PDB file of C-alpha atoms and ligand atoms in Angstrom:
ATOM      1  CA  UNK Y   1     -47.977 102.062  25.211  1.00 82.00           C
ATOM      2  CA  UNK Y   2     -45.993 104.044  27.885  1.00 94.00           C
ATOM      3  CA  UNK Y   3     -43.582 107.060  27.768  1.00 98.00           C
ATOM      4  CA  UNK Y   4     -40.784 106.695  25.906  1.00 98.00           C
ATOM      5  CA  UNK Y   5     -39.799 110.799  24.418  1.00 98.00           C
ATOM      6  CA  UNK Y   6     -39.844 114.156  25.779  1.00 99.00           C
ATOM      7  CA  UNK Y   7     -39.530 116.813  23.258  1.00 99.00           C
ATOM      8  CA  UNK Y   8     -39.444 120.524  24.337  1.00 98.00           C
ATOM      9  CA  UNK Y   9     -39.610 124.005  22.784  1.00 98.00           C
ATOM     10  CA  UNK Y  10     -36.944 126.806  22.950  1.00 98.00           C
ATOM     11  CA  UNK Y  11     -37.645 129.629  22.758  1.00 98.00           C
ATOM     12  CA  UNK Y  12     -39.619 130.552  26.112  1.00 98.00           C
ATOM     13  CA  UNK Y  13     -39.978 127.280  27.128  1.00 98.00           C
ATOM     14  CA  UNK Y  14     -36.239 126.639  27.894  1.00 98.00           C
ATOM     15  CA  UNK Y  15     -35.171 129.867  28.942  1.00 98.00           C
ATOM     16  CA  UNK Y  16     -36.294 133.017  28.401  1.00 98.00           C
ATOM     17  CA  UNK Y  17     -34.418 133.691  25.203  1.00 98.00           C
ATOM     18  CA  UNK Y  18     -37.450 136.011  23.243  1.00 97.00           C
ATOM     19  CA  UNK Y  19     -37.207 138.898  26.089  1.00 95.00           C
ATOM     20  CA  UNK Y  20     -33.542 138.198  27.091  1.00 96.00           C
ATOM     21  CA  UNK Y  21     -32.087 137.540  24.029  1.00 98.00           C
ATOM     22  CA  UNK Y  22     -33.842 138.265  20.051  1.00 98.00           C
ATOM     23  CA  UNK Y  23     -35.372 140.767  20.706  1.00 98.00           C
ATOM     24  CA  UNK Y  24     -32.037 142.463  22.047  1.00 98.00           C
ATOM     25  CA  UNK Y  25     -30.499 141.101  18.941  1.00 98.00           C
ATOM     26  CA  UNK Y  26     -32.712 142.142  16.367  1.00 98.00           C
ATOM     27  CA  UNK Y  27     -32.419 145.676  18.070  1.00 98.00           C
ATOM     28  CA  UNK Y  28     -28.299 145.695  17.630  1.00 98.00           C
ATOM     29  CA  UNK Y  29     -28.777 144.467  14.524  1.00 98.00           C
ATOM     30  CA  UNK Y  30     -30.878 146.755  13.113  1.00 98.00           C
ATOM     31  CA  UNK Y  31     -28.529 149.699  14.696  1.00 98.00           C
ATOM     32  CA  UNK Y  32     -25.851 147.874  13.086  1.00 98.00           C
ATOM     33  CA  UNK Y  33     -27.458 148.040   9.343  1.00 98.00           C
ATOM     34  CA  UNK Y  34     -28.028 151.919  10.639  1.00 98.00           C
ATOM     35  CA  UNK Y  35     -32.075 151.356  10.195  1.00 97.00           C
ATOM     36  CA  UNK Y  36     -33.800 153.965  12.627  1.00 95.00           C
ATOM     37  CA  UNK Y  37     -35.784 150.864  13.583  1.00 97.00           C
ATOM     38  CA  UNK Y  38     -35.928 149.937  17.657  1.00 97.00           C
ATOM     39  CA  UNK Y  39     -38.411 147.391  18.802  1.00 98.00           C
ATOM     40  CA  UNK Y  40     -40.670 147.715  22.161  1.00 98.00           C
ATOM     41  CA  UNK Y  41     -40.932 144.977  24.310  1.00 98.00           C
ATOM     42  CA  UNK Y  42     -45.361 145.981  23.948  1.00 98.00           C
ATOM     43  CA  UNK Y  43     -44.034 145.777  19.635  1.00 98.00           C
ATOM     44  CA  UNK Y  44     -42.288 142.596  20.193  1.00 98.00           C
ATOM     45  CA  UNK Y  45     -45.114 141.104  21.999  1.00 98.00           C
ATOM     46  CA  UNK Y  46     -46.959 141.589  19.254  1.00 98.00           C
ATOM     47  CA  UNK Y  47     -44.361 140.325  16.297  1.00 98.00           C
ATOM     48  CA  UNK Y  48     -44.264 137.044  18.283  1.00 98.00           C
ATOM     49  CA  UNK Y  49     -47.263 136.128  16.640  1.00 97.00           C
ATOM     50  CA  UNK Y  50     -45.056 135.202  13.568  1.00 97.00           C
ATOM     51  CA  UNK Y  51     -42.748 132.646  14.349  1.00 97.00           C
ATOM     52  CA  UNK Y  52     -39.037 132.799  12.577  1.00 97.00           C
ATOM     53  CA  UNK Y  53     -36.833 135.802  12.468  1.00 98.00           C
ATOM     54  CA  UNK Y  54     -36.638 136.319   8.761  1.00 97.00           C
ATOM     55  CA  UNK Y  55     -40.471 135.950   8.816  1.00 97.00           C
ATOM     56  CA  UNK Y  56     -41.361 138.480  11.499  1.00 98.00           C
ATOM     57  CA  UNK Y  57     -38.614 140.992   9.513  1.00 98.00           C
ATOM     58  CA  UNK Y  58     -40.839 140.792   6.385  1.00 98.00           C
ATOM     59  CA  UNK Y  59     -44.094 141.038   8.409  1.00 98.00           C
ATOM     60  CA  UNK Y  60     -42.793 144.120  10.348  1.00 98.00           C
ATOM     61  CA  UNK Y  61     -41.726 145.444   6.889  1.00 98.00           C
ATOM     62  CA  UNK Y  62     -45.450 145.142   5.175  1.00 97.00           C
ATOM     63  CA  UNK Y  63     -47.062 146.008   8.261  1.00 98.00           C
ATOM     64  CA  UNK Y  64     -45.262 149.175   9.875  1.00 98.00           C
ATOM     65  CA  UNK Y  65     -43.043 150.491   7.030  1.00 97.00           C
ATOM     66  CA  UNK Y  66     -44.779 150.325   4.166  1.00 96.00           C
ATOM     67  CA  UNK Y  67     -42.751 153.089   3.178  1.00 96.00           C
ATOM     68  CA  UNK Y  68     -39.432 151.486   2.939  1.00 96.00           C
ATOM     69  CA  UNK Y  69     -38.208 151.396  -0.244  1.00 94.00           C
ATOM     70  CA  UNK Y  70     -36.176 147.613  -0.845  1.00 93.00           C
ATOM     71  CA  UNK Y  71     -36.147 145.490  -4.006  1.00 94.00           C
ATOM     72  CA  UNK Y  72     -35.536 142.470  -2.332  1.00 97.00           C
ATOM     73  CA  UNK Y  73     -37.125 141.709   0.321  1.00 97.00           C
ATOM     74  CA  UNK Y  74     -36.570 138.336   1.071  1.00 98.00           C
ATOM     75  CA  UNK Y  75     -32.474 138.769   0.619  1.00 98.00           C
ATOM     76  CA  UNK Y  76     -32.905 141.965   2.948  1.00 98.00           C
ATOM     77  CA  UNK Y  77     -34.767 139.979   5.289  1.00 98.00           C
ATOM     78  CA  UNK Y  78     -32.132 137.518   5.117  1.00 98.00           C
ATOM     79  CA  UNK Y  79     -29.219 139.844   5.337  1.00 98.00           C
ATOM     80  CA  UNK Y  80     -30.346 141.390   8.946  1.00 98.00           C
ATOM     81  CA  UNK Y  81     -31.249 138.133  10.117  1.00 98.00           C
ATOM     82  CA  UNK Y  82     -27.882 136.728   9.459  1.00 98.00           C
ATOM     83  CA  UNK Y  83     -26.310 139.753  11.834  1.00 98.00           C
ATOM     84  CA  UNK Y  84     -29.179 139.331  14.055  1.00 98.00           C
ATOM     85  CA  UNK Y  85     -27.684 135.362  14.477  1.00 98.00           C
ATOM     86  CA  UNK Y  86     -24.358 136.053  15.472  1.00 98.00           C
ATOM     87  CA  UNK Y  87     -25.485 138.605  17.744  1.00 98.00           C
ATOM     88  CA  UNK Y  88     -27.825 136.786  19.234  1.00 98.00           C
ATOM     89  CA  UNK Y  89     -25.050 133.439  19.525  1.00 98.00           C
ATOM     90  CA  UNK Y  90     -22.416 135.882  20.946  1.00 98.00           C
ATOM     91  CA  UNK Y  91     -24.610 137.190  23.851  1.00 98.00           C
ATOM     92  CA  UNK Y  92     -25.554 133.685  24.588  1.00 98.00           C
ATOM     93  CA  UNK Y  93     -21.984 132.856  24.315  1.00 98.00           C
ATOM     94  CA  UNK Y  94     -21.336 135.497  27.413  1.00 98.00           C
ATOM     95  CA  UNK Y  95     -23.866 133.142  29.365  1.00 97.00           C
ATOM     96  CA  UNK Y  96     -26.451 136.283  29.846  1.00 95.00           C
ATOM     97  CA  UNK Y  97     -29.356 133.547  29.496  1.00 98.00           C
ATOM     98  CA  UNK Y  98     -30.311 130.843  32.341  1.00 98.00           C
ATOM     99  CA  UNK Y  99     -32.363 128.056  31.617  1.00 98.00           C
ATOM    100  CA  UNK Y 100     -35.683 128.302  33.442  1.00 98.00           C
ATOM    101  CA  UNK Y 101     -36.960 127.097  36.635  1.00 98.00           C
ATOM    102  CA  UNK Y 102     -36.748 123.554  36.831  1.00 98.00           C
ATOM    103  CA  UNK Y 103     -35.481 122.882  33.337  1.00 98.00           C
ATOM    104  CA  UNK Y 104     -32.304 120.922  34.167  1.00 98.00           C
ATOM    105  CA  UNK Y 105     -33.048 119.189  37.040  1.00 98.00           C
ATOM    106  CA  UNK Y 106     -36.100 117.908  34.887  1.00 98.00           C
ATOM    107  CA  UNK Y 107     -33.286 117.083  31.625  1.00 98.00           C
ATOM    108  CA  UNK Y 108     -30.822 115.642  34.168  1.00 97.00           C
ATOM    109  CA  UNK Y 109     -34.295 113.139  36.008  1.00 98.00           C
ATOM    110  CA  UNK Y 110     -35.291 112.171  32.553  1.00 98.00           C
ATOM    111  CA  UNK Y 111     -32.056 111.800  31.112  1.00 94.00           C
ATOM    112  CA  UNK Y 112     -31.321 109.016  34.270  1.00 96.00           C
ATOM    113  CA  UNK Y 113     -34.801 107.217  33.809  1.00 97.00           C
ATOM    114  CA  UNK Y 114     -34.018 106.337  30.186  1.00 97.00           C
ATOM    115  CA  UNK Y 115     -36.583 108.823  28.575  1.00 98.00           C
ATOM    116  CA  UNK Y 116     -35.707 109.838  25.064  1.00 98.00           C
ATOM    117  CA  UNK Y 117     -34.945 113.853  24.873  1.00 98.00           C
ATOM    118  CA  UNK Y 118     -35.296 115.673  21.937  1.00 98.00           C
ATOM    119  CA  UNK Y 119     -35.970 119.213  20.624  1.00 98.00           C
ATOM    120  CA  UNK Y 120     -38.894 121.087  18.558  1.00 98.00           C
ATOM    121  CA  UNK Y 121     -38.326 124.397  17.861  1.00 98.00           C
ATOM    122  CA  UNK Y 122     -38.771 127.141  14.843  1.00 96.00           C
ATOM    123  CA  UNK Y 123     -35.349 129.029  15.446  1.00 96.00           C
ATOM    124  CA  UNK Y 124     -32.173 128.653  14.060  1.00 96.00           C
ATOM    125  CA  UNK Y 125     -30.126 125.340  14.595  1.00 97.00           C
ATOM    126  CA  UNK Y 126     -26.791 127.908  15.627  1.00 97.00           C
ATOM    127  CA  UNK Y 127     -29.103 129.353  18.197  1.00 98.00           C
ATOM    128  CA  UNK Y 128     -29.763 125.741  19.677  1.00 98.00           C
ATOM    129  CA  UNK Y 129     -26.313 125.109  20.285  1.00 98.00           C
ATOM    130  CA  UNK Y 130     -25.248 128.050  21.766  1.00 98.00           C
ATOM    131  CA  UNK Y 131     -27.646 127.978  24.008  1.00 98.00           C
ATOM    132  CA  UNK Y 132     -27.558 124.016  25.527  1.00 98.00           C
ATOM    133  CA  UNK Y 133     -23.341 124.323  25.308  1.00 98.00           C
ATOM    134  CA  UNK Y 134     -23.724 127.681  27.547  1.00 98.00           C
ATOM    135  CA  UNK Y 135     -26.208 126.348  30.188  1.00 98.00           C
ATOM    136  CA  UNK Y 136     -25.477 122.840  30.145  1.00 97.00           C
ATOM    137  CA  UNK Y 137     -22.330 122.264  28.459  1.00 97.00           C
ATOM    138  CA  UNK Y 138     -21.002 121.091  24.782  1.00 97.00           C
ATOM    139  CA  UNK Y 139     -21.921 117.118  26.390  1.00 96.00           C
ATOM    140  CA  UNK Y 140     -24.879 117.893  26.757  1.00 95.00           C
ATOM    141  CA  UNK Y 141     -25.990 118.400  23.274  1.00 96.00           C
ATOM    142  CA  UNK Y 142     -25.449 114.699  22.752  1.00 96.00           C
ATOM    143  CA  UNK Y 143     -28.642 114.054  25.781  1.00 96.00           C
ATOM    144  CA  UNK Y 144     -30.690 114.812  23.166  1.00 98.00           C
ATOM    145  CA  UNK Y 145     -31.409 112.232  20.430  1.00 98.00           C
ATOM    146  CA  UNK Y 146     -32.828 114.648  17.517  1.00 98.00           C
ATOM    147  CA  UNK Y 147     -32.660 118.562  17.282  1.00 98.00           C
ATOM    148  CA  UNK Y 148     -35.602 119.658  15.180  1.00 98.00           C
ATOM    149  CA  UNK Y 149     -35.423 123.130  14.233  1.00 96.00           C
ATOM    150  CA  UNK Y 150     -36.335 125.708  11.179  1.00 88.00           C
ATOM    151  CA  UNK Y 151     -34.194 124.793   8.930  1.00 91.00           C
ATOM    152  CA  UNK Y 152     -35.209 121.220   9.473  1.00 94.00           C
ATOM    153  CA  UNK Y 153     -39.084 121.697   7.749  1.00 96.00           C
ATOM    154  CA  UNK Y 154     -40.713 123.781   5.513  1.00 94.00           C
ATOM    155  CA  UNK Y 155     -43.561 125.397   7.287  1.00 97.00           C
ATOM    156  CA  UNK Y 156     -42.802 127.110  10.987  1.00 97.00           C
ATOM    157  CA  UNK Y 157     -45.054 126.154  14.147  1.00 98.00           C
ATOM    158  CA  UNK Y 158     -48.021 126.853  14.166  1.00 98.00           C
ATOM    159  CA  UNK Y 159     -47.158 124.218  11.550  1.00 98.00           C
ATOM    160  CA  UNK Y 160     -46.925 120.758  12.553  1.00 98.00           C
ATOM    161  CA  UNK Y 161     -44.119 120.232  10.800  1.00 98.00           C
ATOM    162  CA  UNK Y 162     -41.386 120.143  12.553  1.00 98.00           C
ATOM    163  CA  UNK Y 163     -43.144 117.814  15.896  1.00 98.00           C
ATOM    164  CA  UNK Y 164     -44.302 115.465  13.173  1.00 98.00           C
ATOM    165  CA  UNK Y 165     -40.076 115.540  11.460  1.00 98.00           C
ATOM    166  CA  UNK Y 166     -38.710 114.668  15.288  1.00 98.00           C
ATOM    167  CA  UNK Y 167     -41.110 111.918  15.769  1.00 98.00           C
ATOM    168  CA  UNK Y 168     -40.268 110.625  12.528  1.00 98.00           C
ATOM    169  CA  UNK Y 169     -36.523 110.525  13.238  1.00 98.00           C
ATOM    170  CA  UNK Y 170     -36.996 109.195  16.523  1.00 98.00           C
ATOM    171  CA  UNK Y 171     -39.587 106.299  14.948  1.00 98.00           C
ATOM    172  CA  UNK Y 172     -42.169 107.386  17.395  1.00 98.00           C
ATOM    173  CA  UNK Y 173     -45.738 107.269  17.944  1.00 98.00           C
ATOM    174  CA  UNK Y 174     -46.839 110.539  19.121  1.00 98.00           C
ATOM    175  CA  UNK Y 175     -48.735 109.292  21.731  1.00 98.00           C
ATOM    176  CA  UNK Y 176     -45.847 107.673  22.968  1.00 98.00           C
ATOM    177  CA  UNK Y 177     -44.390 111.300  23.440  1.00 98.00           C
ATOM    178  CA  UNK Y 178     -45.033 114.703  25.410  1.00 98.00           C
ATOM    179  CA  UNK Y 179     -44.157 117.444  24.250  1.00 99.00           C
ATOM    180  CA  UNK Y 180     -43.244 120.676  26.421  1.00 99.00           C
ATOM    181  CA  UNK Y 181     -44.408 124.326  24.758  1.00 98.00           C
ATOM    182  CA  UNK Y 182     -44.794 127.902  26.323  1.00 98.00           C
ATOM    183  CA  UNK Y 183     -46.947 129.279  23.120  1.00 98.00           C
ATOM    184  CA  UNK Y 184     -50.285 129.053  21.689  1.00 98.00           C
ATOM    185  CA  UNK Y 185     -48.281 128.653  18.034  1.00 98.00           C
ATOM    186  CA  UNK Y 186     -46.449 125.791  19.729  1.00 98.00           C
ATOM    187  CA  UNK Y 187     -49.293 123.976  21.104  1.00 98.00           C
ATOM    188  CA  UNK Y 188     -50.792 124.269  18.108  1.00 98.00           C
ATOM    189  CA  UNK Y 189     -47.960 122.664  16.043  1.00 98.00           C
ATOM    190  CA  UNK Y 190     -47.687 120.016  18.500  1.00 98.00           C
ATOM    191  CA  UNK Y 191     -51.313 119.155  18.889  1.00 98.00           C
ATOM    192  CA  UNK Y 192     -51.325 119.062  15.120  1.00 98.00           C
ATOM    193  CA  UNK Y 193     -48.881 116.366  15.212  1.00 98.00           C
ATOM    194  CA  UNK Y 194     -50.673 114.482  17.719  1.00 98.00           C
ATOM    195  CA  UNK Y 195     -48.864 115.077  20.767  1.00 98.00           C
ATOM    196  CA  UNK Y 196     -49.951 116.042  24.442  1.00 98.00           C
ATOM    197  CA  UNK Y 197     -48.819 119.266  25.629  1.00 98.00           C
ATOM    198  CA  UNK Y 198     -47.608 120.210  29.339  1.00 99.00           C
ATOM    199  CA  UNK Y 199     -47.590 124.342  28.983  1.00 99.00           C
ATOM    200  CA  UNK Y 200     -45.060 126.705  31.295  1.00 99.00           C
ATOM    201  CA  UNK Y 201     -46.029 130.236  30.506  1.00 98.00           C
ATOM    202  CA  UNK Y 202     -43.991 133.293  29.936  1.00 98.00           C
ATOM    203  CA  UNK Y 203     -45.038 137.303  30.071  1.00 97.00           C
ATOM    204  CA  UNK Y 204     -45.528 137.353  26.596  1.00 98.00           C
ATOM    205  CA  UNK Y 205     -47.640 134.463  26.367  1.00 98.00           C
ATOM    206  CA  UNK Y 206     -49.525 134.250  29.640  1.00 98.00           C
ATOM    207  CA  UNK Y 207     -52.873 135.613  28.027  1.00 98.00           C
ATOM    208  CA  UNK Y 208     -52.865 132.942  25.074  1.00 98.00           C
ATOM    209  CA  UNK Y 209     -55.199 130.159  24.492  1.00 98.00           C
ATOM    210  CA  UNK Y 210     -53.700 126.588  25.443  1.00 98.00           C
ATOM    211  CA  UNK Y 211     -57.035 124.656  24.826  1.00 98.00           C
ATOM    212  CA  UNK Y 212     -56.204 121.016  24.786  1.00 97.00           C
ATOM    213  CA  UNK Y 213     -52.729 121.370  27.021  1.00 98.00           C
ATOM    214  CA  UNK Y 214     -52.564 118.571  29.700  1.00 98.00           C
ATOM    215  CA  UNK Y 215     -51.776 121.363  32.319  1.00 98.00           C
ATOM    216  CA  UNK Y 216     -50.091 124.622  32.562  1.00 98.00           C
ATOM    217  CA  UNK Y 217     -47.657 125.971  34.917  1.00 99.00           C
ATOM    218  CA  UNK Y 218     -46.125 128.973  35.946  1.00 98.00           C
ATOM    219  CA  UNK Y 219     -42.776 127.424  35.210  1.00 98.00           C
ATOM    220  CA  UNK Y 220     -41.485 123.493  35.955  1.00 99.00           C
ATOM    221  CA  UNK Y 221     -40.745 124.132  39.484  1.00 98.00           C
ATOM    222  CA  UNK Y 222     -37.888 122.877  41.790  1.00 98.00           C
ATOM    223  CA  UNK Y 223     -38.177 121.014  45.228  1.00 98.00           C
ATOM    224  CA  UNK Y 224     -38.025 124.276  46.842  1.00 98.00           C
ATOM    225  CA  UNK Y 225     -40.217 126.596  44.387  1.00 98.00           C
ATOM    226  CA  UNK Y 226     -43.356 124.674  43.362  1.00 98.00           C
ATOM    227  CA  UNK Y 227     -45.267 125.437  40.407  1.00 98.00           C
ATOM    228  CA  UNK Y 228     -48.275 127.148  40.119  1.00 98.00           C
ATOM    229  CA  UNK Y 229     -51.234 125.303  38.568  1.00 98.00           C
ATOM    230  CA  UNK Y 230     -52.526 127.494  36.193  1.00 98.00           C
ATOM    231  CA  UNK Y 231     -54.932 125.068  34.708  1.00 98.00           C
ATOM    232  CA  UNK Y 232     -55.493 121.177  34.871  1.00 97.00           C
ATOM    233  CA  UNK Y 233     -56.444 118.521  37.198  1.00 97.00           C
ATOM    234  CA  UNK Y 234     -55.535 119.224  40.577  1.00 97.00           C
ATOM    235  CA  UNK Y 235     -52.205 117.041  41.343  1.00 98.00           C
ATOM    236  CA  UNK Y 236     -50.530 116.471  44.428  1.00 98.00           C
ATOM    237  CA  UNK Y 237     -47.575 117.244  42.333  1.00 98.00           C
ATOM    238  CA  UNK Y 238     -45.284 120.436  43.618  1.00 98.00           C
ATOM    239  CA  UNK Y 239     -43.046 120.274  40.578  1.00 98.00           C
ATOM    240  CA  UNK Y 240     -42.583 118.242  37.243  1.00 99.00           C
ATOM    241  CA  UNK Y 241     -40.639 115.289  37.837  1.00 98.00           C
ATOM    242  CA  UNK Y 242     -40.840 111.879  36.442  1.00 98.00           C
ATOM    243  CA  UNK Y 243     -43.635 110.941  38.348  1.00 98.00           C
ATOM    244  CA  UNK Y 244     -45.875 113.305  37.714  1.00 98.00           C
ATOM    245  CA  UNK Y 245     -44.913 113.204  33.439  1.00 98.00           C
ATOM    246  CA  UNK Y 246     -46.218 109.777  34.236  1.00 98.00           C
ATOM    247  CA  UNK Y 247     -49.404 110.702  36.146  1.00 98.00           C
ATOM    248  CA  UNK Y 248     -50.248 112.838  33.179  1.00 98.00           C
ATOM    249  CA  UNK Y 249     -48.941 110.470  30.182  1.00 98.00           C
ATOM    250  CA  UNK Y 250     -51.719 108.114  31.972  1.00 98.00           C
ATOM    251  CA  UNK Y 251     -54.677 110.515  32.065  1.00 97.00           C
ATOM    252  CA  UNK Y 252     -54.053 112.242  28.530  1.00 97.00           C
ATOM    253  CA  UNK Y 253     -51.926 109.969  26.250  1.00 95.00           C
TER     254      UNK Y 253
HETATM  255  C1  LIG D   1     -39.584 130.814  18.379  1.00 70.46           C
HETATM  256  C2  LIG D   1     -39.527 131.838  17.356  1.00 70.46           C
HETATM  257  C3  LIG D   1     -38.215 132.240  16.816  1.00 70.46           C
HETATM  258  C4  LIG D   1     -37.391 133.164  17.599  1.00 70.46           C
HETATM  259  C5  LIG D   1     -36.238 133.688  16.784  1.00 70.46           C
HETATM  260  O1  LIG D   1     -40.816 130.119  18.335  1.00 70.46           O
HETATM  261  O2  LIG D   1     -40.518 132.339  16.910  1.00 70.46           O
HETATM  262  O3  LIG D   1     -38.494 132.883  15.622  1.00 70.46           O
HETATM  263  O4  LIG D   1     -38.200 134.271  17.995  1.00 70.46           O
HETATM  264  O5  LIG D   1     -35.478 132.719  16.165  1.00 70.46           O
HETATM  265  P1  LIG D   1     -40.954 128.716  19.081  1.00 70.46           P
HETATM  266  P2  LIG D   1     -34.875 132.988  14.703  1.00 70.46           P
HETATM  267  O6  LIG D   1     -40.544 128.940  20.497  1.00 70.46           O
HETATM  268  O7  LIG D   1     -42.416 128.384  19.000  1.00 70.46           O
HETATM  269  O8  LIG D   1     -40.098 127.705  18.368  1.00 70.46           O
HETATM  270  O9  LIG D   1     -34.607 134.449  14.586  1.00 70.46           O
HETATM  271  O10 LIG D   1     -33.622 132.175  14.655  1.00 70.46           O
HETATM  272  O11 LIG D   1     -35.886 132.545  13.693  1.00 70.46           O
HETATM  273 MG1  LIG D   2     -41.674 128.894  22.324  1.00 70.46          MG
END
């Protein structure tokens, strides 16, 4: 067996769209629908824990308004998650949201040395798109093979779902795979599906468990900013290139 797929997160992973970009969303939104609700970034940290906007809505609802009076909850929920969509497409649209450290120089390596790209994420497909056509460009939406994302499976991560749906469409193995998470909800789904995970924290996830990652990084690093091993085997590695994918696919997969 040898590599043949990389399939990353989104959300965090990519760019940092949670801090940057939903939770700025669901804020308008909700000032939008004229609900006296505003969301922390310490509140938000929290909320993460449930992955999918519609999801966290409800939670937040059961959990810290109890009071609110609502017959439907699910079409409510869906409702201010539609408006928090557009919002959240139309500041991506502005390009307000780089992709991290090392993120397209890794695409653009992989891409050239015939690795398979795909995508694994719980958020919603519009939010995909905007996103690779703002940093990227609209051509590069056809570098990756499959686009998993919540609309695509019925259970979110920490669900395996929707690793086990992209390896399906993509007739792979998942040990012929990595995948690429910033979560412990992500490394959970893909660990569930059988894949190896390379981690690149975030500030709202630096403090989770990522038991069973191959390694975790500060970010992906670039030529001129090298990562910070967080933890893993000791590499003479300075940033996450195709080599080094390699070195790992040989130890873990
Ligand atoms: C991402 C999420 C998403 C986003 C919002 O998790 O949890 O819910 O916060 O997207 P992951 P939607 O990075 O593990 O995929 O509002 O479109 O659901
Ligand atoms: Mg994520």
């Amino acid at each position: 067996m040898s590599l043949k797929a990389l399939i990353f997160d989104v959300d965090g992973t990519l760019a940092n769209t949670e801090r940057d970009g939903h939770l700025i969303a669901f804020n308008l939104a909700f000032k939008e629908l004229r609900l006296d609700w505003a969301w922390s970034n310490e509140l938000y940290h929290q909320l993460l824990d449930v992955t999918g906007g519609q999801l966290r809505i409800k939670h937040y609802l059961k959990n810290h308004k109890p009071e609110f009076e609502c017959e439907d909850v699910d079409a409510f929920a869906k409702k201010v998650h539609g408006l928090k969509t557009q919002i959240y497409v139309r500041l991506v649209d502005t390009g307000a949201i780089p992709l991290r450290t090392g993120v397209v120089r890794l695409f653009n390596e992989a891409h050239k040395a015939g690795l398979r790209l795909a995508i694994a994420t719980t958020t919603t497909p519009a939010n995909v798109d905007a996103l690779i056509i703002n940093t990227l460009g609209k051509e590069a939406l056809d570098w990756f093979e499959v686009i998993g994302a919540g609309d695509c499976v019925p259970n979110l991560k920490p669900a395996g779902d929707v690793y086990r749906w992209v390896l399906e469409q993509m007739n792979l193995a998942p040990n012929q795979a990595i995948a690429f998470e910033d979560s412990h909800n992500g490394i959970v789904a893909a660990t569930e599906a059988g894949l190896k995970t390379l981690v690149t924290i975030n500030e709202y996830t630096e403090s989770h468990n990522f038991d069973g990652a191959m390694t975790v990084l500060n970010h992906l690093g670039e030529p001129d900013t090298p990562f910070h091993l967080i933890t893993g085997d000791k590499t003479d590695a300075t940033y996450v290139n195709v080599d080094y994918l390699k070195e790992l696919y040989a130890k873990y997969c």
